[in-house]
Amino acid sequence: MAETTETRQEGTKGIGLFGLIGMVVSSCIGSGAFAISGQLAQVAAPGSALAAWLIVGLGFLMLALSLNNLGANRPDLPGIFSYAQEGFGPFAGFVSGWGYWLSAWLGNVAFATMMMSTVGYFFPEFLPGNTVPCIAIASVVMWLLTIFVIRGVESASFLNAIVMVCKVVSLAVFILFSLFLFNAGIFTADFWGAVYNNAVAAGTAGPDAAPLGDVIQQIVNCFIIMFWVFVGIEGATVMSSRAARKRDVGKATVIGLACLLAIYIGCSVLPYGYMSYTEIATLDYPAMVYIFEDMAPGWGGAFISVAIIVSILGSWLSFTMLPAETTSEMAEAKLLPASWGKLNAKNAPQLSLVVVGACTQAFLIVLLVSEDAYDFAYSMCTVAIVITWALAAAYQVKWALQNKRPAQLVIGAIATAFLVVGVLFNGWSYLLLTCVGYIPGFVVYVQGRRSEGLALGGADKAGIVVITLLGVLALVLLAMGIITL
C-alpha cells in the first residue's frame, strides 16, 4: 500500500470507525433486506423464521467475534484471506481469497437483477429483471461504478457511508409502520405453519401449493436466504489495510452485526403481523415494495422502490471495492501475479477492478437464460463466501489452540461448524458450481507463485486436482439437467 500502517494508525488518513461500520452495514444491506420478508414467507411460518434468526444470529455473532479477536491479535495480517494463509498455507489463502473474489462480483450480478426488477415497479416492461434492456442498463451502471472506484477507493468509501444512512433511514420508516400496524392476531394465527400444512394436505391451499414441512425443515430452508443478507459482514476486515486505526476494525464488525440483526428481524418478521405470511409469499420480488404500498397507498411503493435502488447502488459500490482490494493484497502476498496488485495514481488496483468488471459483464449475459436470475446469483455468491468465512473461523480455532484461549476456541469452533453445516444443508449444487469458478483462478495462482520462484507443493497440486474434478463434475451435471441455472 502507498501508506504505511503506522501512518494510518496515527489517523492522518484512511477509513475511520464510522466509515468501517458503513462498509459492514452498507455491504450487507443491498437487495436482500428488501426481499427477505417475501422469501422467508415462502419457506417458513413466523415462529420458525424467528427460531432461524436466533440460530443464524448466534452463528454470525461467533463469526464476528472471531474476526474481532483475529483483528485485535493479528493486526499484521492485511485481509480476511490472510487468516487462511497464515493458518493453513498459501494454497488455503488462495482458496479463501479467490472464493471471496468470486462471491463479491457474483453479488453484483444479484444486485443488478434486483435493481432492474425494482425498476419494473415503475416500468413493468423491465420485469422479470433479466431481459436484454435490463442487462444493457445494468452493464452501464456496473462500468460507471467501476470507473468511480478506479478514481479513488477512500473517497468512494466515504460516499458509501452516506448511502448507508439513506438506506437505514428508509428501512427504519418501514419498520415503524410495521410496528404501528402490527396485529398480534394475524401474527400468531398460524405461528408454526401447521394450519397451512394441513390445508396443503387437504388440497385446499391451491393446486401448486407445497407444504412447508416441520419446524426443523422450515428453519433449514431459511438458512441460505439468511446467509445471503450477511454477505459483507467481513467488509471492515477486508478494508483493514485502509483503516485509520486497526483496532476499529473488529469493533466495526460487531457493531455492524448488531445493527443488521435489528434491521433484518424488523423487516422480515414484523410484516407478518400486518399481512399473513401466506399472502406475503405470493407477492412479487421485492416483497417490501408491495407490502409498504398496501400500508401507505399512493406513495409507499414508490418510496421503497427508490430506497431499494439507492441501497443496491451502495452495496454495488462496496462489492466493487472489496474484491479488487482482496486481489491486490493477494498479489502482495504472492498468491497472484504482481500486476493484480499494481495501484494507479489514485491508489486503486485498476487491473483488478477491470477484471472484476469483465467477469460481472460476462455473467450478466449468462443470466439471460436463467430461470430465476436473482436466486441463482445470490445463492452462488453466498456459497462462495462461506468458504472464506469458514477458513477464517478455522484459523480462529488454530490461533486459540496455539495461545491456550479456551473461550476463543469455543467461539471459533461454533462459527466453523455453523458455516459448514449451514451451506451443506442448502447449497451442495452451488458448491459444485463454485468449483468451476476456481479453475481459471488456478492458472493465475500458478503464474503468481512461479513468478516469485515459488514451487507448488504436493498439497497444492492435490487441491487443484480435486477442485478441478469437482468443477468438471458440476459441468457434467449441468449438461445433464441435474443442476439448473
mmCIF file of N, CA, C and O in Angstrom, residues 294-357:
data_model
loop_
_atom_site.group_PDB
_atom_site.id
_atom_site.type_symbol
_atom_site.label_atom_id
_atom_site.label_comp_id
_atom_site.label_asym_id
_atom_site.label_seq_id
_atom_site.Cartn_x
_atom_site.Cartn_y
_atom_site.Cartn_z
ATOM 1 N N ASP A 294 -49.275 -1.277 0.289
ATOM 2 C CA ASP A 294 -50.535 -1.558 0.959
ATOM 3 C C ASP A 294 -50.648 -0.790 2.275
ATOM 4 O O ASP A 294 -51.728 -0.335 2.654
ATOM 5 N N MET A 295 -49.528 -0.611 2.962
ATOM 6 C CA MET A 295 -49.530 0.142 4.215
ATOM 7 C C MET A 295 -49.739 1.635 3.973
ATOM 8 O O MET A 295 -50.428 2.312 4.745
ATOM 9 N N ALA A 296 -49.118 2.147 2.926
ATOM 10 C CA ALA A 296 -49.164 3.585 2.624
ATOM 11 C C ALA A 296 -49.559 3.774 1.162
ATOM 12 O O ALA A 296 -48.703 4.027 0.314
ATOM 13 N N PRO A 297 -50.832 3.606 0.841
ATOM 14 C CA PRO A 297 -51.281 3.680 -0.561
ATOM 15 C C PRO A 297 -50.920 5.004 -1.212
ATOM 16 O O PRO A 297 -51.004 6.068 -0.592
ATOM 17 N N GLY A 298 -50.490 4.919 -2.453
ATOM 18 C CA GLY A 298 -50.205 6.118 -3.232
ATOM 19 C C GLY A 298 -48.747 6.528 -3.256
ATOM 20 O O GLY A 298 -48.289 7.108 -4.232
ATOM 21 N N TRP A 299 -48.028 6.240 -2.169
ATOM 22 C CA TRP A 299 -46.629 6.659 -2.147
ATOM 23 C C TRP A 299 -45.675 5.592 -1.579
ATOM 24 O O TRP A 299 -44.470 5.629 -1.835
ATOM 25 N N GLY A 300 -46.217 4.630 -0.842
ATOM 26 C CA GLY A 300 -45.364 3.661 -0.172
ATOM 27 C C GLY A 300 -44.520 2.836 -1.115
ATOM 28 O O GLY A 300 -43.319 2.646 -0.893
ATOM 29 N N GLY A 301 -45.133 2.328 -2.194
ATOM 30 C CA GLY A 301 -44.384 1.507 -3.134
ATOM 31 C C GLY A 301 -43.270 2.270 -3.815
ATOM 32 O O GLY A 301 -42.151 1.760 -3.969
ATOM 33 N N ALA A 302 -43.556 3.507 -4.215
ATOM 34 C CA ALA A 302 -42.532 4.331 -4.872
ATOM 35 C C ALA A 302 -41.407 4.666 -3.904
ATOM 36 O O ALA A 302 -40.221 4.651 -4.273
ATOM 37 N N PHE A 303 -41.751 4.960 -2.652
ATOM 38 C CA PHE A 303 -40.749 5.293 -1.636
ATOM 39 C C PHE A 303 -39.762 4.147 -1.445
ATOM 40 O O PHE A 303 -38.540 4.339 -1.464
ATOM 41 N N ILE A 304 -40.292 2.927 -1.265
ATOM 42 C CA ILE A 304 -39.415 1.782 -1.049
ATOM 43 C C ILE A 304 -38.641 1.444 -2.317
ATOM 44 O O ILE A 304 -37.466 1.046 -2.253
ATOM 45 N N SER A 305 -39.256 1.602 -3.471
ATOM 46 C CA SER A 305 -38.555 1.306 -4.726
ATOM 47 C C SER A 305 -37.330 2.199 -4.897
ATOM 48 O O SER A 305 -36.243 1.731 -5.265
ATOM 49 N N VAL A 306 -37.486 3.488 -4.618
ATOM 50 C CA VAL A 306 -36.347 4.408 -4.709
ATOM 51 C C VAL A 306 -35.291 4.029 -3.676
ATOM 52 O O VAL A 306 -34.086 4.038 -3.961
ATOM 53 N N ALA A 307 -35.750 3.664 -2.461
ATOM 54 C CA ALA A 307 -34.804 3.265 -1.413
ATOM 55 C C ALA A 307 -34.024 2.025 -1.826
ATOM 56 O O ALA A 307 -32.823 1.918 -1.567
ATOM 57 N N ILE A 308 -34.696 1.075 -2.482
ATOM 58 C CA ILE A 308 -34.016 -0.133 -2.924
ATOM 59 C C ILE A 308 -32.941 0.202 -3.944
ATOM 60 O O ILE A 308 -31.818 -0.312 -3.886
ATOM 61 N N ILE A 309 -33.267 1.062 -4.893
ATOM 62 C CA ILE A 309 -32.300 1.420 -5.934
ATOM 63 C C ILE A 309 -31.072 2.087 -5.317
ATOM 64 O O ILE A 309 -29.922 1.756 -5.646
ATOM 65 N N VAL A 310 -31.291 3.018 -4.375
ATOM 66 C CA VAL A 310 -30.175 3.675 -3.697
ATOM 67 C C VAL A 310 -29.373 2.656 -2.887
ATOM 68 O O VAL A 310 -28.139 2.647 -2.901
ATOM 69 N N SER A 311 -30.091 1.779 -2.183
ATOM 70 C CA SER A 311 -29.437 0.769 -1.368
ATOM 71 C C SER A 311 -28.561 -0.155 -2.203
ATOM 72 O O SER A 311 -27.421 -0.449 -1.845
ATOM 73 N N ILE A 312 -29.116 -0.611 -3.323
ATOM 74 C CA ILE A 312 -28.359 -1.507 -4.192
ATOM 75 C C ILE A 312 -27.120 -0.817 -4.742
ATOM 76 O O ILE A 312 -26.039 -1.406 -4.812
ATOM 77 N N LEU A 313 -27.261 0.443 -5.131
ATOM 78 C CA LEU A 313 -26.101 1.171 -5.653
ATOM 79 C C LEU A 313 -25.003 1.263 -4.596
ATOM 80 O O LEU A 313 -23.809 1.150 -4.910
ATOM 81 N N GLY A 314 -25.408 1.450 -3.316
ATOM 82 C CA GLY A 314 -24.417 1.498 -2.250
ATOM 83 C C GLY A 314 -23.706 0.173 -2.062
ATOM 84 O O GLY A 314 -22.480 0.114 -1.948
ATOM 85 N N SER A 315 -24.480 -0.922 -2.049
ATOM 86 C CA SER A 315 -23.861 -2.240 -1.905
ATOM 87 C C SER A 315 -23.040 -2.597 -3.134
ATOM 88 O O SER A 315 -21.979 -3.206 -3.029
ATOM 89 N N TRP A 316 -23.540 -2.231 -4.290
ATOM 90 C CA TRP A 316 -22.809 -2.486 -5.534
ATOM 91 C C TRP A 316 -21.457 -1.781 -5.492
ATOM 92 O O TRP A 316 -20.433 -2.322 -5.916
ATOM 93 N N LEU A 317 -21.464 -0.554 -4.963
ATOM 94 C CA LEU A 317 -20.214 0.195 -4.813
ATOM 95 C C LEU A 317 -19.256 -0.548 -3.882
ATOM 96 O O LEU A 317 -18.076 -0.723 -4.191
ATOM 97 N N SER A 318 -19.773 -1.020 -2.743
ATOM 98 C CA SER A 318 -18.940 -1.767 -1.796
ATOM 99 C C SER A 318 -18.382 -3.029 -2.440
ATOM 100 O O SER A 318 -17.203 -3.355 -2.294
ATOM 101 N N PHE A 319 -19.235 -3.754 -3.159
ATOM 102 C CA PHE A 319 -18.823 -5.015 -3.742
ATOM 103 C C PHE A 319 -17.964 -4.822 -4.982
ATOM 104 O O PHE A 319 -17.468 -5.799 -5.545
ATOM 105 N N THR A 320 -17.806 -3.590 -5.416
ATOM 106 C CA THR A 320 -16.826 -3.289 -6.451
ATOM 107 C C THR A 320 -15.457 -3.050 -5.820
ATOM 108 O O THR A 320 -14.431 -3.485 -6.352
ATOM 109 N N MET A 321 -15.456 -2.410 -4.644
ATOM 110 C CA MET A 321 -14.199 -2.147 -3.949
ATOM 111 C C MET A 321 -13.601 -3.402 -3.335
ATOM 112 O O MET A 321 -12.398 -3.642 -3.426
ATOM 113 N N LEU A 322 -14.435 -4.213 -2.688
ATOM 114 C CA LEU A 322 -13.931 -5.308 -1.862
ATOM 115 C C LEU A 322 -13.168 -6.380 -2.634
ATOM 116 O O LEU A 322 -12.092 -6.798 -2.198
ATOM 117 N N PRO A 323 -13.667 -6.867 -3.787
ATOM 118 C CA PRO A 323 -12.881 -7.903 -4.478
ATOM 119 C C PRO A 323 -11.570 -7.381 -5.020
ATOM 120 O O PRO A 323 -10.562 -8.094 -5.028
ATOM 121 N N ALA A 324 -11.569 -6.131 -5.491
ATOM 122 C CA ALA A 324 -10.329 -5.552 -6.004
ATOM 123 C C ALA A 324 -9.315 -5.369 -4.892
ATOM 124 O O ALA A 324 -8.109 -5.603 -5.074
ATOM 125 N N GLU A 325 -9.793 -4.965 -3.724
ATOM 126 C CA GLU A 325 -8.894 -4.817 -2.582
ATOM 127 C C GLU A 325 -8.286 -6.162 -2.204
ATOM 128 O O GLU A 325 -7.093 -6.265 -1.913
ATOM 129 N N THR A 326 -9.106 -7.207 -2.231
ATOM 130 C CA THR A 326 -8.625 -8.529 -1.861
ATOM 131 C C THR A 326 -7.577 -9.045 -2.842
ATOM 132 O O THR A 326 -6.518 -9.550 -2.436
ATOM 133 N N THR A 327 -7.840 -8.944 -4.139
ATOM 134 C CA THR A 327 -6.869 -9.440 -5.108
ATOM 135 C C THR A 327 -5.587 -8.621 -5.091
ATOM 136 O O THR A 327 -4.502 -9.149 -5.323
ATOM 137 N N SER A 328 -5.698 -7.340 -4.784
ATOM 138 C CA SER A 328 -4.496 -6.515 -4.655
ATOM 139 C C SER A 328 -3.620 -7.018 -3.515
ATOM 140 O O SER A 328 -2.394 -7.153 -3.648
ATOM 141 N N GLU A 329 -4.242 -7.325 -2.387
ATOM 142 C CA GLU A 329 -3.490 -7.823 -1.240
ATOM 143 C C GLU A 329 -2.981 -9.250 -1.478
ATOM 144 O O GLU A 329 -1.911 -9.620 -1.003
ATOM 145 N N MET A 330 -3.763 -10.049 -2.230
ATOM 146 C CA MET A 330 -3.286 -11.394 -2.576
ATOM 147 C C MET A 330 -2.034 -11.324 -3.446
ATOM 148 O O MET A 330 -1.137 -12.160 -3.317
ATOM 149 N N ALA A 331 -1.973 -10.316 -4.317
ATOM 150 C CA ALA A 331 -0.778 -10.139 -5.142
ATOM 151 C C ALA A 331 0.425 -9.791 -4.264
ATOM 152 O O ALA A 331 1.535 -10.294 -4.483
ATOM 153 N N GLU A 332 0.208 -8.948 -3.264
ATOM 154 C CA GLU A 332 1.292 -8.609 -2.345
ATOM 155 C C GLU A 332 1.760 -9.834 -1.561
ATOM 156 O O GLU A 332 2.937 -9.953 -1.201
ATOM 157 N N ALA A 333 0.814 -10.753 -1.297
ATOM 158 C CA ALA A 333 1.157 -11.972 -0.563
ATOM 159 C C ALA A 333 1.688 -13.066 -1.483
ATOM 160 O O ALA A 333 1.885 -14.197 -1.046
ATOM 161 N N LYS A 334 1.902 -12.742 -2.754
ATOM 162 C CA LYS A 334 2.469 -13.672 -3.743
ATOM 163 C C LYS A 334 1.550 -14.849 -4.059
ATOM 164 O O LYS A 334 1.988 -15.938 -4.391
ATOM 165 N N LEU A 335 0.250 -14.589 -3.966
ATOM 166 C CA LEU A 335 -0.738 -15.600 -4.333
ATOM 167 C C LEU A 335 -1.306 -15.353 -5.727
ATOM 168 O O LEU A 335 -1.985 -16.223 -6.282
ATOM 169 N N LEU A 336 -1.047 -14.172 -6.269
ATOM 170 C CA LEU A 336 -1.459 -13.801 -7.621
ATOM 171 C C LEU A 336 -0.304 -13.040 -8.265
ATOM 172 O O LEU A 336 0.580 -12.529 -7.556
ATOM 173 N N PRO A 337 -0.282 -12.924 -9.593
ATOM 174 C CA PRO A 337 0.769 -12.134 -10.235
ATOM 175 C C PRO A 337 0.789 -10.696 -9.723
ATOM 176 O O PRO A 337 -0.251 -10.141 -9.346
ATOM 177 N N ALA A 338 1.959 -10.090 -9.717
ATOM 178 C CA ALA A 338 2.131 -8.740 -9.162
ATOM 179 C C ALA A 338 1.257 -7.713 -9.857
ATOM 180 O O ALA A 338 0.861 -6.714 -9.253
ATOM 181 N N SER A 339 0.929 -7.940 -11.135
ATOM 182 C CA SER A 339 0.118 -6.976 -11.887
ATOM 183 C C SER A 339 -1.259 -6.775 -11.263
ATOM 184 O O SER A 339 -1.870 -5.711 -11.412
ATOM 185 N N TRP A 340 -1.764 -7.781 -10.542
ATOM 186 C CA TRP A 340 -3.081 -7.668 -9.903
ATOM 187 C C TRP A 340 -3.051 -6.699 -8.722
ATOM 188 O O TRP A 340 -4.106 -6.234 -8.283
ATOM 189 N N GLY A 341 -1.877 -6.408 -8.211
ATOM 190 C CA GLY A 341 -1.774 -5.518 -7.065
ATOM 191 C C GLY A 341 -1.264 -4.128 -7.404
ATOM 192 O O GLY A 341 -1.124 -3.288 -6.515
ATOM 193 N N LYS A 342 -0.968 -3.886 -8.668
ATOM 194 C CA LYS A 342 -0.429 -2.581 -9.054
ATOM 195 C C LYS A 342 -1.476 -1.489 -8.863
ATOM 196 O O LYS A 342 -2.603 -1.607 -9.336
ATOM 197 N N LEU A 343 -1.094 -0.423 -8.159
ATOM 198 C CA LEU A 343 -2.011 0.678 -7.876
ATOM 199 C C LEU A 343 -1.805 1.814 -8.857
ATOM 200 O O LEU A 343 -0.672 2.111 -9.260
ATOM 201 N N ASN A 344 -2.899 2.490 -9.219
ATOM 202 C CA ASN A 344 -2.796 3.644 -10.103
ATOM 203 C C ASN A 344 -2.521 4.909 -9.279
ATOM 204 O O ASN A 344 -2.280 4.836 -8.070
ATOM 205 N N ALA A 345 -2.571 6.053 -9.921
ATOM 206 C CA ALA A 345 -2.263 7.314 -9.245
ATOM 207 C C ALA A 345 -3.257 7.627 -8.134
ATOM 208 O O ALA A 345 -2.958 8.408 -7.224
ATOM 209 N N LYS A 346 -4.447 7.023 -8.176
ATOM 210 C CA LYS A 346 -5.478 7.250 -7.159
ATOM 211 C C LYS A 346 -5.452 6.177 -6.067
ATOM 212 O O LYS A 346 -6.382 6.056 -5.287
ATOM 213 N N ASN A 347 -4.381 5.368 -6.051
ATOM 214 C CA ASN A 347 -4.208 4.330 -5.045
ATOM 215 C C ASN A 347 -5.267 3.232 -5.163
ATOM 216 O O ASN A 347 -5.665 2.611 -4.180
ATOM 217 N N ALA A 348 -5.730 2.964 -6.373
ATOM 218 C CA ALA A 348 -6.724 1.927 -6.622
ATOM 219 C C ALA A 348 -6.122 0.839 -7.516
ATOM 220 O O ALA A 348 -5.366 1.146 -8.443
ATOM 221 N N PRO A 349 -6.445 -0.445 -7.256
ATOM 222 C CA PRO A 349 -5.924 -1.546 -8.073
ATOM 223 C C PRO A 349 -6.685 -1.640 -9.401
ATOM 224 O O PRO A 349 -7.636 -2.404 -9.545
ATOM 225 N N GLN A 350 -6.244 -0.886 -10.384
ATOM 226 C CA GLN A 350 -7.009 -0.697 -11.613
ATOM 227 C C GLN A 350 -7.223 -2.000 -12.388
ATOM 228 O O GLN A 350 -8.329 -2.281 -12.837
ATOM 229 N N LEU A 351 -6.156 -2.791 -12.578
ATOM 230 C CA LEU A 351 -6.297 -4.022 -13.354
ATOM 231 C C LEU A 351 -7.311 -4.956 -12.703
ATOM 232 O O LEU A 351 -8.176 -5.525 -13.382
ATOM 233 N N SER A 352 -7.223 -5.105 -11.393
ATOM 234 C CA SER A 352 -8.152 -5.980 -10.690
ATOM 235 C C SER A 352 -9.587 -5.505 -10.854
ATOM 236 O O SER A 352 -10.503 -6.308 -11.042
ATOM 237 N N LEU A 353 -9.804 -4.206 -10.793
ATOM 238 C CA LEU A 353 -11.144 -3.648 -10.964
ATOM 239 C C LEU A 353 -11.687 -3.923 -12.357
ATOM 240 O O LEU A 353 -12.865 -4.250 -12.528
ATOM 241 N N VAL A 354 -10.842 -3.805 -13.352
ATOM 242 C CA VAL A 354 -11.271 -4.056 -14.732
ATOM 243 C C VAL A 354 -11.616 -5.539 -14.917
ATOM 244 O O VAL A 354 -12.608 -5.881 -15.579
ATOM 245 N N VAL A 355 -10.815 -6.421 -14.321
ATOM 246 C CA VAL A 355 -11.093 -7.860 -14.420
ATOM 247 C C VAL A 355 -12.423 -8.188 -13.758
ATOM 248 O O VAL A 355 -13.238 -8.954 -14.298
ATOM 249 N N VAL A 356 -12.669 -7.611 -12.582
ATOM 250 C CA VAL A 356 -13.944 -7.820 -11.898
ATOM 251 C C VAL A 356 -15.103 -7.352 -12.782
ATOM 252 O O VAL A 356 -16.126 -8.034 -12.910
ATOM 253 N N GLY A 357 -14.934 -6.184 -13.405
ATOM 254 C CA GLY A 357 -15.973 -5.675 -14.293
ATOM 255 C C GLY A 357 -16.232 -6.598 -15.469
ATOM 256 O O GLY A 357 -17.386 -6.852 -15.839
#
